[in-house]
């Protein structure tokens, strides 16, 4: 198994542009998590899904952020419009059942100019 | 609000030294505590602890949980330069699947 796959690995965009980050979880792992990591705030949970259904989106910073999981093998995190303060590394993670460890993808480093 | 505090925030040691990293937490309904190692990429899982007093061990790394005093320690013996990384502590609750992460400890092992 290839593990959690994220794309792109790096994204540089200008303020106001739409950004879409993608994640392919590990097959059979029914929980999917989106995190954001910055120097100032560390690793923060944004949203997580169980069986493609959003369960907790209380960490989503504002309406500019949205996430979808149309099927078990794909999820997106969209920022529209993007702002410089959104610059961070965004991780997708997966787990099998809600009591097991989470496996992290390689992350997308987002820079908003 | 759940809180996870790690100390120290950074640590510089020489190869061969033994280090102890600390993690204290305040969680409403504790389920588990996890340790991750993060080098220049994604966090990788080290340990998951759910019971007090039972040491988990993997090679030179070991960890133990104290649910009464609400803390955990991660020990690394005979450190190597490859141990240089950020070590993250995270706590999960019985309700839901959310993990709350601490700020991490940046460990640097010099040759």
JSON list of C-alpha atoms in Angstrom, two decimals:
[
{"chain": "A", "resi": 1, "resn": "UNK", "atom": "CA", "xyz": [0.00, 0.00, 0.00]},
{"chain": "A", "resi": 2, "resn": "UNK", "atom": "CA", "xyz": [1.35, 3.43, -0.92]},
{"chain": "A", "resi": 3, "resn": "UNK", "atom": "CA", "xyz": [0.14, 5.12, 2.24]},
{"chain": "A", "resi": 4, "resn": "UNK", "atom": "CA", "xyz": [-1.68, 8.43, 2.28]},
{"chain": "A", "resi": 5, "resn": "UNK", "atom": "CA", "xyz": [-1.06, 10.38, -0.92]},
{"chain": "A", "resi": 6, "resn": "UNK", "atom": "CA", "xyz": [-1.32, 14.15, -1.12]},
{"chain": "A", "resi": 7, "resn": "UNK", "atom": "CA", "xyz": [-1.03, 16.53, -4.02]},
{"chain": "A", "resi": 8, "resn": "UNK", "atom": "CA", "xyz": [0.43, 18.89, -4.83]},
{"chain": "A", "resi": 9, "resn": "UNK", "atom": "CA", "xyz": [3.47, 18.68, -2.55]},
{"chain": "A", "resi": 10, "resn": "UNK", "atom": "CA", "xyz": [4.13, 22.37, -2.92]},
{"chain": "A", "resi": 11, "resn": "UNK", "atom": "CA", "xyz": [1.82, 25.17, -3.96]},
{"chain": "A", "resi": 12, "resn": "UNK", "atom": "CA", "xyz": [2.65, 28.83, -4.39]},
{"chain": "A", "resi": 13, "resn": "UNK", "atom": "CA", "xyz": [-0.21, 31.13, -5.21]},
{"chain": "A", "resi": 14, "resn": "UNK", "atom": "CA", "xyz": [-1.22, 34.75, -4.96]},
{"chain": "A", "resi": 15, "resn": "UNK", "atom": "CA", "xyz": [-3.63, 36.23, -2.47]},
{"chain": "A", "resi": 16, "resn": "UNK", "atom": "CA", "xyz": [-7.21, 35.93, -3.65]},
{"chain": "A", "resi": 17, "resn": "UNK", "atom": "CA", "xyz": [-6.69, 32.80, -5.71]},
{"chain": "A", "resi": 18, "resn": "UNK", "atom": "CA", "xyz": [-8.51, 29.54, -5.12]},
{"chain": "A", "resi": 19, "resn": "UNK", "atom": "CA", "xyz": [-6.41, 26.67, -3.82]},
{"chain": "A", "resi": 20, "resn": "UNK", "atom": "CA", "xyz": [-7.41, 23.00, -3.88]},
{"chain": "A", "resi": 21, "resn": "UNK", "atom": "CA", "xyz": [-5.47, 20.40, -1.95]},
{"chain": "A", "resi": 22, "resn": "UNK", "atom": "CA", "xyz": [-6.03, 16.71, -2.60]},
{"chain": "A", "resi": 23, "resn": "UNK", "atom": "CA", "xyz": [-5.77, 13.57, -0.56]},
{"chain": "A", "resi": 24, "resn": "UNK", "atom": "CA", "xyz": [-6.05, 9.88, -1.30]},
{"chain": "A", "resi": 25, "resn": "UNK", "atom": "CA", "xyz": [-6.31, 7.90, 1.95]},
{"chain": "A", "resi": 26, "resn": "UNK", "atom": "CA", "xyz": [-5.14, 4.38, 2.61]},
{"chain": "A", "resi": 27, "resn": "UNK", "atom": "CA", "xyz": [-7.58, 1.83, 1.23]},
{"chain": "A", "resi": 28, "resn": "UNK", "atom": "CA", "xyz": [-9.89, 0.50, 3.93]},
{"chain": "A", "resi": 29, "resn": "UNK", "atom": "CA", "xyz": [-9.15, 3.31, 6.39]},
{"chain": "A", "resi": 30, "resn": "UNK", "atom": "CA", "xyz": [-12.53, 4.78, 7.18]},
{"chain": "A", "resi": 31, "resn": "UNK", "atom": "CA", "xyz": [-11.42, 7.95, 8.97]},
{"chain": "A", "resi": 32, "resn": "UNK", "atom": "CA", "xyz": [-9.80, 10.87, 7.17]},
{"chain": "A", "resi": 33, "resn": "UNK", "atom": "CA", "xyz": [-8.38, 13.95, 8.86]},
{"chain": "A", "resi": 34, "resn": "UNK", "atom": "CA", "xyz": [-7.17, 17.32, 7.55]},
{"chain": "A", "resi": 35, "resn": "UNK", "atom": "CA", "xyz": [-4.56, 19.17, 9.65]},
{"chain": "A", "resi": 36, "resn": "UNK", "atom": "CA", "xyz": [-2.72, 22.45, 9.30]},
{"chain": "A", "resi": 37, "resn": "UNK", "atom": "CA", "xyz": [0.75, 22.99, 10.76]},
{"chain": "A", "resi": 38, "resn": "UNK", "atom": "CA", "xyz": [2.39, 26.36, 11.37]},
{"chain": "A", "resi": 39, "resn": "UNK", "atom": "CA", "xyz": [5.25, 27.48, 13.56]},
{"chain": "A", "resi": 40, "resn": "UNK", "atom": "CA", "xyz": [2.93, 29.68, 15.59]},
{"chain": "A", "resi": 41, "resn": "UNK", "atom": "CA", "xyz": [0.06, 27.26, 16.21]},
{"chain": "A", "resi": 42, "resn": "UNK", "atom": "CA", "xyz": [1.58, 23.82, 15.74]},
{"chain": "A", "resi": 43, "resn": "UNK", "atom": "CA", "xyz": [-0.53, 21.00, 14.35]},
{"chain": "A", "resi": 44, "resn": "UNK", "atom": "CA", "xyz": [-4.25, 21.78, 14.31]},
{"chain": "A", "resi": 45, "resn": "UNK", "atom": "CA", "xyz": [-7.12, 19.57, 13.26]},
{"chain": "A", "resi": 46, "resn": "UNK", "atom": "CA", "xyz": [-9.32, 21.28, 10.68]},
{"chain": "A", "resi": 47, "resn": "UNK", "atom": "CA", "xyz": [-11.94, 18.64, 9.91]},
{"chain": "A", "resi": 48, "resn": "UNK", "atom": "CA", "xyz": [-12.39, 14.89, 9.88]},
{"chain": "A", "resi": 49, "resn": "UNK", "atom": "CA", "xyz": [-14.61, 12.45, 8.03]},
{"chain": "A", "resi": 50, "resn": "UNK", "atom": "CA", "xyz": [-15.92, 8.99, 8.85]},
{"chain": "A", "resi": 51, "resn": "UNK", "atom": "CA", "xyz": [-17.09, 6.88, 5.93]},
{"chain": "A", "resi": 52, "resn": "UNK", "atom": "CA", "xyz": [-17.03, 10.02, 3.73]},
{"chain": "A", "resi": 53, "resn": "UNK", "atom": "CA", "xyz": [-19.29, 11.98, 6.10]},
{"chain": "A", "resi": 54, "resn": "UNK", "atom": "CA", "xyz": [-17.92, 15.11, 7.83]},
{"chain": "A", "resi": 55, "resn": "UNK", "atom": "CA", "xyz": [-18.05, 14.52, 11.58]},
{"chain": "A", "resi": 56, "resn": "UNK", "atom": "CA", "xyz": [-16.30, 17.49, 13.15]},
{"chain": "A", "resi": 57, "resn": "UNK", "atom": "CA", "xyz": [-15.47, 20.67, 11.26]},
{"chain": "A", "resi": 58, "resn": "UNK", "atom": "CA", "xyz": [-15.06, 22.88, 14.31]},
{"chain": "A", "resi": 59, "resn": "UNK", "atom": "CA", "xyz": [-11.42, 23.45, 13.45]},
{"chain": "A", "resi": 60, "resn": "UNK", "atom": "CA", "xyz": [-12.12, 24.98, 10.05]},
{"chain": "A", "resi": 61, "resn": "UNK", "atom": "CA", "xyz": [-10.95, 28.58, 10.47]},
{"chain": "A", "resi": 62, "resn": "UNK", "atom": "CA", "xyz": [-13.63, 30.34, 8.46]},
{"chain": "A", "resi": 63, "resn": "UNK", "atom": "CA", "xyz": [-15.99, 30.13, 5.53]},
{"chain": "A", "resi": 64, "resn": "UNK", "atom": "CA", "xyz": [-13.13, 30.47, 3.07]},
{"chain": "A", "resi": 65, "resn": "UNK", "atom": "CA", "xyz": [-12.23, 26.87, 3.91]},
{"chain": "A", "resi": 66, "resn": "UNK", "atom": "CA", "xyz": [-14.26, 23.92, 2.72]},
{"chain": "A", "resi": 67, "resn": "UNK", "atom": "CA", "xyz": [-13.63, 20.19, 2.53]},
{"chain": "A", "resi": 68, "resn": "UNK", "atom": "CA", "xyz": [-15.32, 17.37, 0.70]},
{"chain": "A", "resi": 69, "resn": "UNK", "atom": "CA", "xyz": [-15.01, 13.62, 0.51]},
{"chain": "A", "resi": 70, "resn": "UNK", "atom": "CA", "xyz": [-17.05, 12.44, -2.48]},
{"chain": "A", "resi": 71, "resn": "UNK", "atom": "CA", "xyz": [-15.91, 8.84, -2.09]},
{"chain": "A", "resi": 72, "resn": "UNK", "atom": "CA", "xyz": [-13.76, 6.61, 0.09]},
{"chain": "A", "resi": 73, "resn": "UNK", "atom": "CA", "xyz": [-10.63, 7.20, -1.95]},
{"chain": "A", "resi": 74, "resn": "UNK", "atom": "CA", "xyz": [-10.56, 10.96, -2.40]},
{"chain": "A", "resi": 75, "resn": "UNK", "atom": "CA", "xyz": [-10.88, 14.16, -0.42]},
{"chain": "A", "resi": 76, "resn": "UNK", "atom": "CA", "xyz": [-10.26, 17.82, -1.15]},
{"chain": "A", "resi": 77, "resn": "UNK", "atom": "CA", "xyz": [-9.58, 20.86, 0.99]},
{"chain": "A", "resi": 78, "resn": "UNK", "atom": "CA", "xyz": [-10.37, 24.12, -0.76]},
{"chain": "A", "resi": 79, "resn": "UNK", "atom": "CA", "xyz": [-9.46, 27.67, 0.23]},
{"chain": "A", "resi": 80, "resn": "UNK", "atom": "CA", "xyz": [-11.26, 30.44, -1.62]},
{"chain": "A", "resi": 81, "resn": "UNK", "atom": "CA", "xyz": [-10.08, 33.16, -1.59]},
{"chain": "A", "resi": 82, "resn": "UNK", "atom": "CA", "xyz": [-6.65, 32.40, -0.18]},
{"chain": "A", "resi": 83, "resn": "UNK", "atom": "CA", "xyz": [-4.81, 34.83, 2.10]},
{"chain": "A", "resi": 84, "resn": "UNK", "atom": "CA", "xyz": [-1.13, 35.06, 3.15]},
{"chain": "A", "resi": 85, "resn": "UNK", "atom": "CA", "xyz": [-2.02, 33.86, 6.67]},
{"chain": "A", "resi": 86, "resn": "UNK", "atom": "CA", "xyz": [-3.16, 30.56, 5.16]},
{"chain": "A", "resi": 87, "resn": "UNK", "atom": "CA", "xyz": [0.47, 29.75, 4.38]},
{"chain": "A", "resi": 88, "resn": "UNK", "atom": "CA", "xyz": [1.23, 26.48, 6.20]},
{"chain": "A", "resi": 89, "resn": "UNK", "atom": "CA", "xyz": [1.80, 22.80, 5.68]},
{"chain": "A", "resi": 90, "resn": "UNK", "atom": "CA", "xyz": [-1.48, 20.93, 5.26]},
{"chain": "A", "resi": 91, "resn": "UNK", "atom": "CA", "xyz": [-1.52, 17.26, 6.20]},
{"chain": "A", "resi": 92, "resn": "UNK", "atom": "CA", "xyz": [-4.06, 14.61, 5.45]},
{"chain": "A", "resi": 93, "resn": "UNK", "atom": "CA", "xyz": [-4.16, 11.60, 7.78]},
{"chain": "A", "resi": 94, "resn": "UNK", "atom": "CA", "xyz": [-6.10, 8.33, 7.83]},
{"chain": "A", "resi": 95, "resn": "UNK", "atom": "CA", "xyz": [-7.01, 5.80, 10.46]},
{"chain": "A", "resi": 96, "resn": "UNK", "atom": "CA", "xyz": [-8.82, 2.52, 10.59]},
{"chain": "A", "resi": 97, "resn": "UNK", "atom": "CA", "xyz": [-11.52, 2.83, 13.18]},
{"chain": "A", "resi": 98, "resn": "UNK", "atom": "CA", "xyz": [-11.66, 5.73, 15.59]},
{"chain": "A", "resi": 99, "resn": "UNK", "atom": "CA", "xyz": [-9.37, 4.20, 18.19]},
{"chain": "A", "resi": 100, "resn": "UNK", "atom": "CA", "xyz": [-6.30, 3.52, 16.16]},
{"chain": "A", "resi": 101, "resn": "UNK", "atom": "CA", "xyz": [-3.26, 5.55, 15.25]},
{"chain": "A", "resi": 102, "resn": "UNK", "atom": "CA", "xyz": [-3.39, 8.01, 12.40]},
{"chain": "A", "resi": 103, "resn": "UNK", "atom": "CA", "xyz": [-1.13, 7.69, 9.36]},
{"chain": "A", "resi": 104, "resn": "UNK", "atom": "CA", "xyz": [-0.06, 10.99, 7.89]},
{"chain": "A", "resi": 105, "resn": "UNK", "atom": "CA", "xyz": [0.50, 11.89, 4.27]},
{"chain": "A", "resi": 106, "resn": "UNK", "atom": "CA", "xyz": [3.61, 13.82, 3.16]},
{"chain": "A", "resi": 107, "resn": "UNK", "atom": "CA", "xyz": [1.81, 17.16, 3.38]},
{"chain": "A", "resi": 108, "resn": "UNK", "atom": "CA", "xyz": [1.28, 20.08, 1.01]},
{"chain": "A", "resi": 109, "resn": "UNK", "atom": "CA", "xyz": [3.37, 23.16, 1.67]},
{"chain": "A", "resi": 110, "resn": "UNK", "atom": "CA", "xyz": [1.20, 26.13, 0.75]},
{"chain": "A", "resi": 111, "resn": "UNK", "atom": "CA", "xyz": [2.61, 29.60, 0.28]},
{"chain": "A", "resi": 112, "resn": "UNK", "atom": "CA", "xyz": [0.21, 32.45, -0.38]},
{"chain": "A", "resi": 113, "resn": "UNK", "atom": "CA", "xyz": [1.98, 35.61, -1.55]},
{"chain": "B", "resi": 1, "resn": "UNK", "atom": "CA", "xyz": [-10.80, 23.15, 25.97]},
{"chain": "B", "resi": 2, "resn": "UNK", "atom": "CA", "xyz": [-8.33, 20.28, 25.71]},
{"chain": "B", "resi": 3, "resn": "UNK", "atom": "CA", "xyz": [-4.73, 21.20, 26.36]},
{"chain": "B", "resi": 4, "resn": "UNK", "atom": "CA", "xyz": [-1.46, 19.38, 25.70]},
{"chain": "B", "resi": 5, "resn": "UNK", "atom": "CA", "xyz": [1.80, 20.92, 26.90]},
{"chain": "B", "resi": 6, "resn": "UNK", "atom": "CA", "xyz": [5.20, 19.58, 25.99]},
{"chain": "B", "resi": 7, "resn": "UNK", "atom": "CA", "xyz": [8.53, 20.41, 27.55]},
{"chain": "B", "resi": 8, "resn": "UNK", "atom": "CA", "xyz": [11.15, 21.34, 26.84]},
{"chain": "B", "resi": 9, "resn": "UNK", "atom": "CA", "xyz": [10.31, 23.07, 23.57]},
{"chain": "B", "resi": 10, "resn": "UNK", "atom": "CA", "xyz": [13.82, 22.46, 22.33]},
{"chain": "B", "resi": 11, "resn": "UNK", "atom": "CA", "xyz": [16.77, 20.39, 23.44]},
{"chain": "B", "resi": 12, "resn": "UNK", "atom": "CA", "xyz": [20.32, 20.03, 22.15]},
{"chain": "B", "resi": 13, "resn": "UNK", "atom": "CA", "xyz": [22.38, 17.01, 23.23]},
{"chain": "B", "resi": 14, "resn": "UNK", "atom": "CA", "xyz": [25.42, 15.04, 22.15]},
{"chain": "B", "resi": 15, "resn": "UNK", "atom": "CA", "xyz": [25.37, 11.59, 20.66]},
{"chain": "B", "resi": 16, "resn": "UNK", "atom": "CA", "xyz": [25.17, 8.97, 23.36]},
{"chain": "B", "resi": 17, "resn": "UNK", "atom": "CA", "xyz": [23.22, 11.12, 25.80]},
{"chain": "B", "resi": 18, "resn": "UNK", "atom": "CA", "xyz": [19.89, 10.01, 27.25]},
{"chain": "B", "resi": 19, "resn": "UNK", "atom": "CA", "xyz": [16.94, 12.39, 26.92]},
{"chain": "B", "resi": 20, "resn": "UNK", "atom": "CA", "xyz": [13.53, 12.59, 28.55]},
{"chain": "B", "resi": 21, "resn": "UNK", "atom": "CA", "xyz": [10.71, 14.47, 26.85]},
{"chain": "B", "resi": 22, "resn": "UNK", "atom": "CA", "xyz": [7.64, 15.47, 28.80]},
{"chain": "B", "resi": 23, "resn": "UNK", "atom": "CA", "xyz": [3.97, 15.76, 27.92]},
{"chain": "B", "resi": 24, "resn": "UNK", "atom": "CA", "xyz": [1.22, 16.91, 30.26]},
{"chain": "B", "resi": 25, "resn": "UNK", "atom": "CA", "xyz": [-2.44, 17.13, 29.34]},
{"chain": "B", "resi": 26, "resn": "UNK", "atom": "CA", "xyz": [-5.87, 18.33, 30.35]},
{"chain": "B", "resi": 27, "resn": "UNK", "atom": "CA", "xyz": [-8.61, 16.40, 28.62]},
{"chain": "B", "resi": 28, "resn": "UNK", "atom": "CA", "xyz": [-12.22, 15.97, 29.59]},
{"chain": "B", "resi": 29, "resn": "UNK", "atom": "CA", "xyz": [-12.59, 12.29, 28.68]},
{"chain": "B", "resi": 30, "resn": "UNK", "atom": "CA", "xyz": [-9.17, 10.78, 28.13]},
{"chain": "B", "resi": 31, "resn": "UNK", "atom": "CA", "xyz": [-8.87, 7.79, 25.84]},
{"chain": "B", "resi": 32, "resn": "UNK", "atom": "CA", "xyz": [-5.26, 7.60, 24.65]},
{"chain": "B", "resi": 33, "resn": "UNK", "atom": "CA", "xyz": [-1.96, 9.44, 24.37]},
{"chain": "B", "resi": 34, "resn": "UNK", "atom": "CA", "xyz": [0.17, 9.12, 21.26]},
{"chain": "B", "resi": 35, "resn": "UNK", "atom": "CA", "xyz": [3.76, 10.03, 20.47]},
{"chain": "B", "resi": 36, "resn": "UNK", "atom": "CA", "xyz": [4.86, 10.91, 16.95]},
{"chain": "B", "resi": 37, "resn": "UNK", "atom": "CA", "xyz": [8.28, 11.71, 15.46]},
{"chain": "B", "resi": 38, "resn": "UNK", "atom": "CA", "xyz": [8.43, 14.38, 12.77]},
{"chain": "B", "resi": 39, "resn": "UNK", "atom": "CA", "xyz": [11.51, 14.87, 10.69]},
{"chain": "B", "resi": 40, "resn": "UNK", "atom": "CA", "xyz": [11.37, 17.08, 7.63]},
{"chain": "B", "resi": 41, "resn": "UNK", "atom": "CA", "xyz": [8.11, 15.61, 6.53]},
{"chain": "B", "resi": 42, "resn": "UNK", "atom": "CA", "xyz": [5.03, 13.90, 7.95]},
{"chain": "B", "resi": 43, "resn": "UNK", "atom": "CA", "xyz": [4.69, 12.79, 11.57]},
{"chain": "B", "resi": 44, "resn": "UNK", "atom": "CA", "xyz": [5.33, 9.09, 11.99]},
{"chain": "B", "resi": 45, "resn": "UNK", "atom": "CA", "xyz": [3.77, 7.07, 14.77]},
{"chain": "B", "resi": 46, "resn": "UNK", "atom": "CA", "xyz": [5.87, 5.92, 17.72]},
{"chain": "B", "resi": 47, "resn": "UNK", "atom": "CA", "xyz": [3.61, 4.81, 20.57]},
{"chain": "B", "resi": 48, "resn": "UNK", "atom": "CA", "xyz": [0.03, 4.78, 21.75]},
{"chain": "B", "resi": 49, "resn": "UNK", "atom": "CA", "xyz": [-0.58, 4.59, 25.50]},
{"chain": "B", "resi": 50, "resn": "UNK", "atom": "CA", "xyz": [-3.89, 3.94, 27.17]},
{"chain": "B", "resi": 51, "resn": "UNK", "atom": "CA", "xyz": [-3.03, 2.46, 30.56]},
{"chain": "B", "resi": 52, "resn": "UNK", "atom": "CA", "xyz": [-1.02, 3.90, 33.42]},
{"chain": "B", "resi": 53, "resn": "UNK", "atom": "CA", "xyz": [2.27, 2.41, 34.43]},
{"chain": "B", "resi": 54, "resn": "UNK", "atom": "CA", "xyz": [2.77, 0.12, 31.46]},
{"chain": "B", "resi": 55, "resn": "UNK", "atom": "CA", "xyz": [5.96, 0.96, 29.59]},
{"chain": "B", "resi": 56, "resn": "UNK", "atom": "CA", "xyz": [5.97, 0.75, 25.83]},
{"chain": "B", "resi": 57, "resn": "UNK", "atom": "CA", "xyz": [9.37, 0.09, 24.33]},
{"chain": "B", "resi": 58, "resn": "UNK", "atom": "CA", "xyz": [10.83, 0.10, 20.85]},
{"chain": "B", "resi": 59, "resn": "UNK", "atom": "CA", "xyz": [14.58, -0.19, 20.62]},
{"chain": "B", "resi": 60, "resn": "UNK", "atom": "CA", "xyz": [16.15, 2.79, 22.33]},
{"chain": "B", "resi": 61, "resn": "UNK", "atom": "CA", "xyz": [12.80, 4.55, 22.76]},
{"chain": "B", "resi": 62, "resn": "UNK", "atom": "CA", "xyz": [10.38, 3.97, 25.58]},
{"chain": "B", "resi": 63, "resn": "UNK", "atom": "CA", "xyz": [7.34, 5.73, 26.94]},
{"chain": "B", "resi": 64, "resn": "UNK", "atom": "CA", "xyz": [5.09, 5.55, 29.97]},
{"chain": "B", "resi": 65, "resn": "UNK", "atom": "CA", "xyz": [1.82, 7.15, 30.97]},
{"chain": "B", "resi": 66, "resn": "UNK", "atom": "CA", "xyz": [0.62, 8.39, 34.37]},
{"chain": "B", "resi": 67, "resn": "UNK", "atom": "CA", "xyz": [-3.14, 8.94, 34.21]},
{"chain": "B", "resi": 68, "resn": "UNK", "atom": "CA", "xyz": [-3.32, 10.11, 37.79]},
{"chain": "B", "resi": 69, "resn": "UNK", "atom": "CA", "xyz": [-0.82, 12.91, 37.32]},
{"chain": "B", "resi": 70, "resn": "UNK", "atom": "CA", "xyz": [-1.89, 13.46, 33.69]},
{"chain": "B", "resi": 71, "resn": "UNK", "atom": "CA", "xyz": [1.47, 13.18, 31.99]},
{"chain": "B", "resi": 72, "resn": "UNK", "atom": "CA", "xyz": [3.66, 10.99, 29.85]},
{"chain": "B", "resi": 73, "resn": "UNK", "atom": "CA", "xyz": [7.38, 10.81, 29.21]},
{"chain": "B", "resi": 74, "resn": "UNK", "atom": "CA", "xyz": [9.31, 9.67, 26.17]},
{"chain": "B", "resi": 75, "resn": "UNK", "atom": "CA", "xyz": [12.83, 8.42, 26.85]},
{"chain": "B", "resi": 76, "resn": "UNK", "atom": "CA", "xyz": [15.53, 8.01, 24.25]},
{"chain": "B", "resi": 77, "resn": "UNK", "atom": "CA", "xyz": [18.73, 6.30, 25.36]},
{"chain": "B", "resi": 78, "resn": "UNK", "atom": "CA", "xyz": [22.09, 6.40, 23.58]},
{"chain": "B", "resi": 79, "resn": "UNK", "atom": "CA", "xyz": [20.87, 9.12, 21.24]},
{"chain": "B", "resi": 80, "resn": "UNK", "atom": "CA", "xyz": [22.04, 9.21, 17.63]},
{"chain": "B", "resi": 81, "resn": "UNK", "atom": "CA", "xyz": [22.06, 12.06, 15.10]},
{"chain": "B", "resi": 82, "resn": "UNK", "atom": "CA", "xyz": [19.16, 10.30, 13.37]},
{"chain": "B", "resi": 83, "resn": "UNK", "atom": "CA", "xyz": [17.03, 10.95, 16.43]},
{"chain": "B", "resi": 84, "resn": "UNK", "atom": "CA", "xyz": [17.07, 14.65, 15.60]},
{"chain": "B", "resi": 85, "resn": "UNK", "atom": "CA", "xyz": [13.44, 15.58, 14.96]},
{"chain": "B", "resi": 86, "resn": "UNK", "atom": "CA", "xyz": [10.37, 17.18, 16.44]},
{"chain": "B", "resi": 87, "resn": "UNK", "atom": "CA", "xyz": [8.61, 14.86, 18.86]},
{"chain": "B", "resi": 88, "resn": "UNK", "atom": "CA", "xyz": [4.87, 15.43, 19.08]},
{"chain": "B", "resi": 89, "resn": "UNK", "atom": "CA", "xyz": [2.53, 14.32, 21.81]},
{"chain": "B", "resi": 90, "resn": "UNK", "atom": "CA", "xyz": [-1.20, 14.02, 21.11]},
{"chain": "B", "resi": 91, "resn": "UNK", "atom": "CA", "xyz": [-4.20, 13.12, 23.22]},
{"chain": "B", "resi": 92, "resn": "UNK", "atom": "CA", "xyz": [-7.45, 11.53, 22.11]},
{"chain": "B", "resi": 93, "resn": "UNK", "atom": "CA", "xyz": [-10.81, 11.58, 23.86]},
{"chain": "B", "resi": 94, "resn": "UNK", "atom": "CA", "xyz": [-13.44, 8.92, 24.29]},
{"chain": "B", "resi": 95, "resn": "UNK", "atom": "CA", "xyz": [-15.93, 11.07, 22.43]},
{"chain": "B", "resi": 96, "resn": "UNK", "atom": "CA", "xyz": [-15.03, 11.37, 18.78]},
{"chain": "B", "resi": 97, "resn": "UNK", "atom": "CA", "xyz": [-11.76, 10.81, 16.98]},
{"chain": "B", "resi": 98, "resn": "UNK", "atom": "CA", "xyz": [-10.14, 14.20, 17.44]},
{"chain": "B", "resi": 99, "resn": "UNK", "atom": "CA", "xyz": [-6.46, 14.28, 18.48]},
{"chain": "B", "resi": 100, "resn": "UNK", "atom": "CA", "xyz": [-5.14, 17.38, 20.22]},
{"chain": "B", "resi": 101, "resn": "UNK", "atom": "CA", "xyz": [-1.43, 17.91, 19.61]},
{"chain": "B", "resi": 102, "resn": "UNK", "atom": "CA", "xyz": [1.14, 19.63, 21.75]},
{"chain": "B", "resi": 103, "resn": "UNK", "atom": "CA", "xyz": [3.62, 22.14, 20.32]},
{"chain": "B", "resi": 104, "resn": "UNK", "atom": "CA", "xyz": [6.31, 19.53, 20.06]},
{"chain": "B", "resi": 105, "resn": "UNK", "atom": "CA", "xyz": [9.86, 19.23, 21.35]},
{"chain": "B", "resi": 106, "resn": "UNK", "atom": "CA", "xyz": [12.61, 20.00, 18.85]},
{"chain": "B", "resi": 107, "resn": "UNK", "atom": "CA", "xyz": [15.44, 17.57, 19.61]},
{"chain": "B", "resi": 108, "resn": "UNK", "atom": "CA", "xyz": [18.87, 18.12, 18.07]},
{"chain": "B", "resi": 109, "resn": "UNK", "atom": "CA", "xyz": [21.53, 15.45, 18.54]},
{"chain": "B", "resi": 110, "resn": "UNK", "atom": "CA", "xyz": [25.03, 16.64, 17.67]},
{"chain": "B", "resi": 111, "resn": "UNK", "atom": "CA", "xyz": [27.83, 14.25, 16.76]}
]
